[in-house]
Coordinates of C-alpha atoms and ligand atoms in Angstrom, one line a residue:
M1 CA 62.1 12.2 14.9
D2 CA 60.4 14.4 12.3
L3 CA 57.5 12.3 11.0
A4 CA 57.0 14.4 7.8
R5 CA 60.7 14.0 7.0
L6 CA 60.5 10.2 7.6
R7 CA 57.5 9.9 5.3
H8 CA 59.2 11.9 2.6
L9 CA 62.3 9.7 2.8
L10 CA 60.3 6.5 2.8
A11 CA 58.4 7.7 -0.3
R12 CA 61.7 8.6 -2.0
E13 CA 63.2 5.1 -1.2
S14 CA 60.0 3.3 -2.4
A15 CA 60.2 5.2 -5.7
E16 CA 63.9 4.3 -6.0
A17 CA 63.1 0.6 -5.4
E18 CA 60.5 0.8 -8.3
R19 CA 63.1 2.4 -10.5
R20 CA 65.9 0.0 -9.7
N21 CA 63.9 -3.2 -9.8
P22 CA 61.6 -3.2 -12.9
R23 CA 61.9 -7.0 -13.5
S24 CA 61.0 -7.8 -9.9
R25 CA 58.1 -5.4 -10.0
A26 CA 56.8 -6.9 -13.3
A27 CA 57.2 -10.5 -12.1
Y28 CA 55.1 -9.6 -9.0
A29 CA 52.5 -7.9 -11.1
R30 CA 52.2 -11.0 -13.3
A31 CA 51.9 -13.5 -10.4
D32 CA 48.1 -13.9 -10.7
H33 CA 48.2 -17.6 -9.7
L34 CA 49.8 -17.2 -6.4
F35 CA 47.9 -16.5 -3.2
G36 CA 48.9 -12.9 -2.4
R37 CA 51.1 -12.9 -5.5
V38 CA 53.9 -14.7 -3.6
P39 CA 54.9 -18.3 -2.9
M40 CA 54.2 -17.7 0.8
T41 CA 52.1 -14.7 2.0
W42 CA 54.8 -13.7 4.5
M43 CA 57.0 -12.7 1.5
N44 CA 54.7 -9.6 1.3
K45 CA 56.2 -8.5 4.6
T46 CA 59.1 -6.9 2.7
A47 CA 59.4 -3.1 2.8
G48 CA 58.2 -1.5 -0.4
A49 CA 55.4 -2.4 -2.8
F50 CA 56.8 -5.7 -4.1
P51 CA 59.6 -8.2 -3.1
R52 CA 62.9 -8.3 -5.0
Y53 CA 63.1 -11.6 -6.9
L54 CA 66.0 -13.9 -6.3
E55 CA 68.3 -14.9 -9.1
S56 CA 71.2 -16.5 -7.3
A57 CA 73.0 -16.6 -4.0
R58 CA 76.4 -17.8 -2.9
G59 CA 78.0 -17.4 0.6
A60 CA 77.0 -14.0 2.0
R61 CA 75.9 -12.6 -1.4
V62 CA 72.5 -12.5 -3.1
R63 CA 71.7 -11.4 -6.7
D64 CA 68.3 -10.3 -7.7
V65 CA 66.7 -10.7 -11.2
D66 CA 67.4 -7.0 -11.9
G67 CA 71.1 -7.6 -11.7
H68 CA 71.8 -6.1 -8.3
E69 CA 74.1 -7.8 -5.8
Y70 CA 73.4 -7.6 -2.0
L71 CA 75.4 -8.2 1.1
D72 CA 73.0 -10.6 2.8
F73 CA 72.6 -10.1 6.5
C74 CA 69.1 -11.6 6.3
L75 CA 70.4 -15.1 5.4
G76 CA 66.9 -16.4 4.9
D77 CA 66.0 -15.4 8.4
T78 CA 68.5 -18.0 9.7
G79 CA 67.8 -20.7 7.1
A80 CA 71.0 -19.7 5.4
M81 CA 73.1 -19.0 8.5
A82 CA 75.6 -21.5 7.0
G83 CA 75.9 -19.2 4.0
H84 CA 74.1 -19.8 0.7
S85 CA 74.9 -23.1 -1.0
P86 CA 78.0 -23.9 1.0
A87 CA 80.4 -26.1 -1.0
A88 CA 80.4 -29.0 1.5
V89 CA 76.6 -29.2 1.6
A90 CA 76.3 -28.9 -2.2
E91 CA 78.7 -31.8 -2.5
A92 CA 76.9 -34.0 0.0
V93 CA 73.5 -33.2 -1.6
Q94 CA 74.8 -34.0 -5.1
H95 CA 76.4 -37.2 -3.9
R96 CA 73.2 -38.3 -2.2
F97 CA 70.8 -37.2 -4.9
T98 CA 72.7 -37.8 -8.0
A99 CA 75.7 -40.1 -7.5
L100 CA 74.0 -42.5 -5.0
G101 CA 70.4 -41.6 -5.8
G102 CA 67.5 -41.9 -3.3
A103 CA 66.4 -38.8 -1.6
T104 CA 63.5 -40.3 0.3
A105 CA 62.9 -44.1 0.6
M106 CA 61.4 -44.7 4.0
L107 CA 64.7 -46.3 4.9
P108 CA 67.3 -44.9 7.4
T109 CA 70.8 -44.0 6.3
E110 CA 73.9 -44.2 8.5
D111 CA 74.3 -40.4 8.3
A112 CA 71.4 -40.1 10.7
E113 CA 73.3 -41.6 13.7
R114 CA 76.3 -39.4 12.8
V115 CA 74.0 -36.3 12.9
G116 CA 72.4 -37.5 16.2
A117 CA 75.9 -38.0 17.8
E118 CA 77.0 -34.6 16.7
L119 CA 73.8 -32.9 18.0
T120 CA 74.4 -34.8 21.3
R121 CA 78.0 -33.5 21.4
R122 CA 76.8 -29.9 20.9
F123 CA 73.5 -29.7 22.8
G124 CA 73.8 -32.5 25.4
L125 CA 70.4 -34.1 24.7
T126 CA 71.0 -37.7 23.8
R127 CA 68.1 -39.1 21.7
W128 CA 67.2 -37.3 18.4
S129 CA 64.5 -37.4 15.9
F130 CA 64.1 -35.4 12.7
S131 CA 61.5 -33.2 11.0
L132 CA 61.6 -30.9 8.0
T133 CA 60.9 -27.7 9.8
A134 CA 61.3 -26.1 13.2
T135 CA 57.5 -25.7 13.4
D136 CA 57.1 -29.4 13.1
A137 CA 59.8 -30.1 15.6
N138 CA 57.9 -27.9 18.1
R139 CA 54.6 -29.5 17.3
W140 CA 55.9 -33.0 17.8
A141 CA 57.8 -32.0 21.0
I142 CA 54.5 -30.6 22.4
R143 CA 52.6 -33.9 21.6
L144 CA 55.3 -35.9 23.4
A145 CA 55.2 -33.6 26.4
R146 CA 51.5 -33.8 26.7
A147 CA 51.7 -37.6 26.4
V148 CA 54.3 -38.1 29.1
T149 CA 52.9 -35.6 31.6
A150 CA 49.1 -36.2 30.9
R151 CA 48.7 -32.4 31.2
P152 CA 46.8 -30.3 28.6
R153 CA 48.5 -26.9 28.5
I154 CA 51.7 -25.4 27.0
L155 CA 53.3 -22.2 28.4
V156 CA 55.1 -19.8 26.2
N157 CA 56.5 -16.3 26.5
S158 CA 54.5 -13.3 25.4
Y159 CA 55.4 -12.3 21.8
C160 CA 57.4 -15.4 21.3
Y161 CA 57.5 -17.1 17.9
H162 CA 57.9 -20.9 17.4
G163 CA 56.3 -21.2 13.9
S164 CA 52.6 -21.5 13.3
V165 CA 52.1 -23.7 16.4
D166 CA 48.6 -23.0 17.6
E167 CA 49.5 -23.3 21.2
S168 CA 52.1 -20.6 21.0
L169 CA 49.9 -17.8 19.6
I170 CA 49.0 -16.3 22.9
V171 CA 50.2 -13.0 24.4
T172 CA 49.7 -11.1 27.7
G173 CA 46.8 -8.7 27.4
P174 CA 46.6 -5.3 29.0
D175 CA 45.0 -6.9 32.1
G176 CA 47.9 -9.2 32.4
Q177 CA 45.9 -12.3 31.4
G178 CA 46.6 -14.5 28.4
T179 CA 44.7 -13.7 25.2
A180 CA 44.9 -14.7 21.5
R181 CA 47.7 -13.0 19.6
P182 CA 46.0 -10.3 17.4
G183 CA 45.3 -11.5 13.8
N184 CA 45.8 -15.2 14.5
V185 CA 44.3 -17.2 11.6
G186 CA 41.9 -20.1 12.2
A187 CA 42.6 -21.0 15.8
P188 CA 41.1 -24.5 16.5
C189 CA 39.7 -23.2 19.8
D190 CA 40.3 -20.4 22.3
V191 CA 44.0 -20.4 22.9
T192 CA 43.6 -20.0 26.6
L193 CA 42.2 -23.5 26.7
T194 CA 45.5 -24.9 25.4
S195 CA 48.0 -22.5 26.6
R196 CA 49.3 -20.2 29.3
V197 CA 51.6 -17.2 28.8
A198 CA 54.2 -15.5 31.0
E199 CA 56.4 -12.5 30.3
F200 CA 60.1 -13.3 29.5
N201 CA 62.4 -12.4 32.4
D202 CA 59.4 -12.5 34.9
L203 CA 59.8 -15.5 37.2
D204 CA 56.9 -14.5 39.4
H205 CA 54.6 -14.5 36.4
L206 CA 55.9 -17.9 35.4
E207 CA 55.4 -19.3 38.9
R208 CA 51.8 -18.0 39.1
E209 CA 51.0 -19.8 35.8
L210 CA 52.8 -23.0 36.6
A211 CA 51.1 -23.2 40.0
H212 CA 47.8 -24.2 38.2
G213 CA 49.5 -27.6 37.8
D214 CA 48.2 -28.1 34.2
V215 CA 51.3 -27.1 32.2
A216 CA 52.9 -30.0 30.3
A217 CA 55.8 -28.0 29.0
V218 CA 57.3 -24.5 28.8
L219 CA 58.3 -23.9 25.2
M220 CA 60.8 -21.1 25.0
E221 CA 63.7 -19.5 23.3
P222 CA 66.5 -19.0 25.8
A223 CA 66.6 -15.4 24.4
L224 CA 63.7 -14.0 22.5
T225 CA 64.7 -13.4 18.9
N226 CA 61.5 -12.8 17.0
I227 CA 60.5 -9.4 18.6
G228 CA 64.0 -8.0 18.5
I229 CA 66.5 -9.8 20.7
V230 CA 65.4 -9.9 24.4
L231 CA 68.3 -11.3 26.4
P232 CA 67.7 -13.2 29.7
E233 CA 68.6 -11.3 32.9
P234 CA 71.1 -13.0 35.3
G235 CA 69.4 -15.9 37.1
Y236 CA 66.3 -15.9 34.9
L237 CA 67.0 -19.1 33.0
A238 CA 68.2 -20.9 36.1
G239 CA 64.9 -19.8 37.8
V240 CA 62.9 -21.2 34.8
R241 CA 64.6 -24.5 35.2
E242 CA 64.1 -24.6 38.9
L243 CA 60.4 -23.7 38.7
T244 CA 59.7 -26.1 35.8
R245 CA 61.3 -29.0 37.8
R246 CA 59.4 -28.0 41.0
H247 CA 56.1 -28.0 39.1
G248 CA 56.6 -31.2 37.1
T249 CA 56.7 -29.3 33.9
L250 CA 59.0 -30.2 31.0
L251 CA 61.3 -27.5 29.5
I252 CA 61.6 -27.3 25.7
N253 CA 64.3 -25.0 24.4
D254 CA 63.7 -23.9 20.9
E255 CA 67.2 -23.2 19.5
T256 CA 66.2 -22.5 15.9
H257 CA 67.4 -18.9 16.1
T258 CA 69.4 -18.9 19.3
F259 CA 71.7 -21.4 17.6
S260 CA 73.6 -18.2 16.7
A261 CA 74.9 -18.2 20.3
G262 CA 77.4 -20.9 19.4
P263 CA 77.9 -24.4 18.1
G264 CA 75.6 -25.8 20.8
G265 CA 73.3 -22.7 20.9
C266 CA 72.5 -21.1 24.2
T267 CA 72.0 -24.5 25.8
A268 CA 75.8 -25.2 25.6
A269 CA 76.9 -21.6 25.9
W270 CA 74.9 -21.1 29.1
D271 CA 74.9 -24.6 30.6
L272 CA 71.2 -25.0 30.3
E273 CA 69.5 -28.4 31.0
P274 CA 66.3 -28.6 28.9
D275 CA 64.3 -31.9 28.7
V276 CA 63.7 -31.3 25.0
L277 CA 65.5 -29.2 22.4
T278 CA 64.1 -28.2 19.1
I279 CA 65.9 -26.8 16.1
G280 CA 65.4 -26.2 12.4
K281 CA 66.4 -23.8 9.6
A282 CA 70.2 -23.5 9.6
I283 CA 71.1 -27.1 10.4
G284 CA 70.3 -28.3 6.9
G285 CA 72.6 -25.6 5.3
G286 CA 69.7 -24.6 3.1
I287 CA 68.0 -28.0 2.6
P288 CA 64.8 -28.3 4.7
A289 CA 65.7 -30.1 8.0
G290 CA 64.7 -29.9 11.6
A291 CA 65.3 -32.0 14.7
Y292 CA 64.3 -32.5 18.3
G293 CA 66.4 -34.0 21.0
L294 CA 65.1 -35.7 24.2
S295 CA 66.9 -36.4 27.4
A296 CA 67.6 -40.1 27.8
D297 CA 65.3 -40.2 30.8
L298 CA 62.4 -38.7 28.8
A299 CA 63.0 -40.9 25.8
D300 CA 63.0 -44.0 28.0
R301 CA 59.8 -42.9 29.7
L302 CA 58.1 -42.5 26.3
L303 CA 59.4 -45.7 24.8
G304 CA 58.4 -47.6 27.9
R305 CA 54.8 -46.6 27.5
D306 CA 53.0 -49.4 25.7
D307 CA 49.8 -47.4 25.5
L308 CA 51.4 -44.8 23.1
D309 CA 51.5 -45.6 19.4
L310 CA 54.8 -44.1 18.5
V311 CA 55.2 -46.0 15.2
D312 CA 52.0 -45.9 13.4
M313 CA 49.0 -43.6 13.1
G314 CA 49.5 -42.1 16.6
G315 CA 53.1 -41.4 15.8
V316 CA 54.6 -38.1 15.0
G317 CA 54.1 -38.2 11.2
G318 CA 56.2 -36.6 8.5
T319 CA 56.8 -39.0 5.7
L320 CA 59.7 -37.0 4.4
A321 CA 61.2 -36.2 7.8
G322 CA 64.6 -37.8 8.3
N323 CA 64.9 -38.3 4.6
A324 CA 68.3 -39.3 3.2
L325 CA 68.9 -35.9 1.5
S326 CA 68.1 -33.8 4.5
V327 CA 70.2 -35.9 6.8
A328 CA 73.1 -35.8 4.4
A329 CA 72.8 -32.0 4.3
M330 CA 72.7 -31.8 8.1
R331 CA 75.7 -34.0 8.5
A332 CA 77.7 -31.8 6.0
T333 CA 76.5 -28.6 7.6
L334 CA 77.5 -29.7 11.1
E335 CA 80.8 -31.4 10.2
H336 CA 82.1 -28.9 7.7
V337 CA 80.3 -25.5 7.7
L338 CA 78.8 -24.4 11.1
T339 CA 81.9 -25.6 12.9
D340 CA 83.3 -24.3 16.2
E341 CA 85.8 -22.2 14.3
A342 CA 83.2 -20.7 12.0
F343 CA 81.1 -19.6 15.0
A344 CA 84.2 -17.9 16.6
R345 CA 84.7 -15.9 13.4
M346 CA 81.0 -15.1 13.1
H347 CA 80.8 -13.9 16.6
K348 CA 83.7 -11.4 16.1
L349 CA 81.9 -10.1 13.0
A350 CA 78.7 -9.6 14.9
E351 CA 80.6 -7.7 17.6
R352 CA 81.9 -5.4 14.9
F353 CA 78.5 -5.0 13.5
E354 CA 77.1 -4.2 16.9
A355 CA 79.8 -1.6 17.5
G356 CA 79.0 0.0 14.2
V357 CA 75.3 0.3 15.0
R358 CA 76.1 1.6 18.4
A359 CA 78.4 4.3 17.0
G360 CA 75.6 5.4 14.7
I361 CA 73.0 5.5 17.5
D362 CA 75.5 7.4 19.8
A363 CA 76.4 9.9 17.1
H364 CA 72.8 11.1 16.9
A365 CA 72.0 10.5 20.6
L366 CA 69.0 8.3 19.5
P367 CA 66.9 6.6 22.1
W368 CA 67.6 3.2 20.5
S369 CA 69.4 0.1 21.7
V370 CA 71.3 -2.7 20.1
S371 CA 71.6 -6.3 21.3
R372 CA 73.6 -9.3 20.2
L373 CA 73.3 -13.0 20.6
G374 CA 76.5 -14.6 19.2
A375 CA 76.4 -14.2 15.4
R376 CA 73.0 -12.3 15.5
T377 CA 72.6 -8.5 16.1
E378 CA 69.5 -6.5 16.3
Y379 CA 68.6 -2.9 17.0
R380 CA 65.4 -1.7 18.5
F381 CA 63.8 1.8 18.6
T382 CA 63.9 2.1 22.4
T383 CA 66.4 2.3 25.2
P384 CA 67.2 0.6 27.5
A385 CA 66.9 -2.7 25.6
P386 CA 63.4 -4.3 26.3
R387 CA 63.2 -6.8 29.1
T388 CA 60.0 -8.6 27.9
G389 CA 58.3 -9.4 24.7
T390 CA 55.5 -7.0 25.4
E391 CA 58.0 -4.1 25.9
A392 CA 59.8 -5.1 22.7
A393 CA 56.5 -5.2 20.8
A394 CA 55.6 -1.7 22.0
A395 CA 58.9 -0.4 20.5
G396 CA 58.0 -1.4 16.9
D397 CA 57.8 1.4 14.3
T398 CA 56.8 0.1 10.8
E399 CA 57.6 3.3 8.9
L400 CA 61.0 3.8 10.4
E401 CA 61.8 0.1 9.8
D402 CA 60.6 0.2 6.2
F403 CA 62.7 3.3 5.5
L404 CA 65.9 1.7 6.9
H405 CA 65.3 -1.6 5.1
L406 CA 64.6 0.2 1.8
Y407 CA 67.4 2.6 2.2
L408 CA 69.9 -0.3 2.8
A409 CA 68.4 -2.6 0.1
N410 CA 68.6 0.2 -2.5
R411 CA 72.3 0.4 -1.7
G412 CA 73.0 -3.3 -1.7
I413 CA 72.3 -4.6 1.8
L414 CA 69.6 -7.0 3.0
L415 CA 68.3 -7.2 6.6
T416 CA 65.7 -9.7 7.6
P417 CA 62.3 -8.3 6.7
F418 CA 60.7 -9.1 10.0
H419 CA 62.8 -6.8 12.2
N420 CA 66.1 -5.0 12.3
M421 CA 68.2 -8.2 12.4
A422 CA 71.6 -8.9 11.0
L423 CA 73.1 -12.4 11.0
M424 CA 76.7 -13.3 10.1
C425 CA 77.5 -16.5 8.2
P426 CA 80.9 -18.1 7.6
D427 CA 81.4 -16.1 4.4
T428 CA 80.6 -12.7 5.8
T429 CA 83.7 -10.4 5.9
E430 CA 84.8 -7.4 7.9
Q431 CA 84.4 -5.3 4.8
D432 CA 80.8 -6.4 4.5
V433 CA 80.1 -5.3 8.1
D434 CA 81.9 -1.9 7.6
T435 CA 79.8 -1.3 4.5
H436 CA 76.7 -1.7 6.6
T437 CA 78.2 0.6 9.3
E438 CA 78.8 3.4 6.7
L439 CA 75.4 3.1 5.1
F440 CA 73.6 2.9 8.5
A441 CA 75.4 6.2 9.4
T442 CA 74.3 7.9 6.2
A443 CA 70.7 6.7 6.7
L444 CA 70.7 8.2 10.2
A445 CA 72.2 11.4 8.9
E446 CA 69.3 11.7 6.4
L447 CA 66.7 11.1 9.1
A448 CA 68.4 13.8 11.2
G449 CA 68.1 16.2 8.3
Ligands
PLP1 C1 62.4 -19.7 17.3 C2 61.7 -20.3 16.1 N1 61.1 -21.5 16.1 C3 60.5 -22.0 15.1 C4 60.4 -21.3 13.9 C5 59.6 -21.9 12.8 O1 60.5 -22.2 11.8 P1 60.0 -22.8 10.4 O2 59.1 -21.8 9.8 O3 61.2 -23.1 9.6 O4 59.2 -24.0 10.7 C6 60.9 -20.0 13.8 C7 60.8 -19.2 12.6 O5 61.2 -18.1 12.5 C8 61.6 -19.5 14.9 O6 62.2 -18.3 14.9

């Protein structure tokens, strides 16, 4: 790829974004009272000099304050996988908040058991508890795993992401040993004291680490989704389950993103048998909600321990977790929006999206790859598709990524800012996908010169 050409095109698209989005640019310039000028510093990750400001969103469409409409394949990095403000969720939330009243009262609602039963039907785990974020679901799952195993360490895959969970911010260094993920902010202690790391798809590496006998739980995504998509090779996940059982280590599947694989995530699609499952983002249909499910055996072991304070100060916290509003939103999302039928449609659309990207890559004989996990598709600037997180990380190219994101955004398409990910929601159409395919092809033609 001609670097000078790429830089010229990137500068052109940045200038175009400034021209097209004067209101967003001015709002950003005025935001003196926000840390980093944004509600959350990660919002600065967007390509270009400022983020586009949201005006409204419905289904698979987003409008910015400058009056432009976008086909949204970012979908709030999965938080809006049910589509923006789906009618059934809006109705349930209105009913709970306005008609009945009472969003958070420290009292359970009957919706919670309905949600628990539906999560059990989908994922197989039988005892559920709620959080407001996937990060918290992971943190609380980790605490329970340490309590029940009396072991100190958590093992994760290199270049995983499970939220800002301190234990997970470890990667494999050049010498093959675990080391802090570069740039990590304010670690409470050296991460190698709390954690171990193994490469995804590497059972020998996993076995070596588990053999120390100090790992309470493996926390993993069944497919990595936060460093591009890295799919498991045949036999890998069965091997993880076998090794964790053999070494007395619990297995926590984080299905927050891999939920795209189907109504019961990868766990149901691939017959996995985790001890704990964590999830967040999409299950609230846009309202903050998360959950973790325990096997009946694990739940009984925990509840049978009279030395563990599971109800007061030593409990898992989260005053607003399991609040009536979140639970009503989860129930509506699961019963009416992210249904089995919706997933079947979303998967077909993602296949179409993948085929469109592959055609573009093939037309220019680019050394890129495209991977799909159900309703989620992602392309990476390397081929064959990476097998591990470390390989995937090495294939990053910020300038190329920024150009593609800006090129598409300036023409009405949003991808997730963190990588080249596109997600389908129940409102996405074939026409939306084809529009992306056409624009992706013209972007590649411009790069080719
Ligand atoms: C797999 C996975 N787990 C957990 C999280 C954390 O989610 P949240 O930031 O909503 O807590 C993320 C966020 O991207 C994720 O991808």
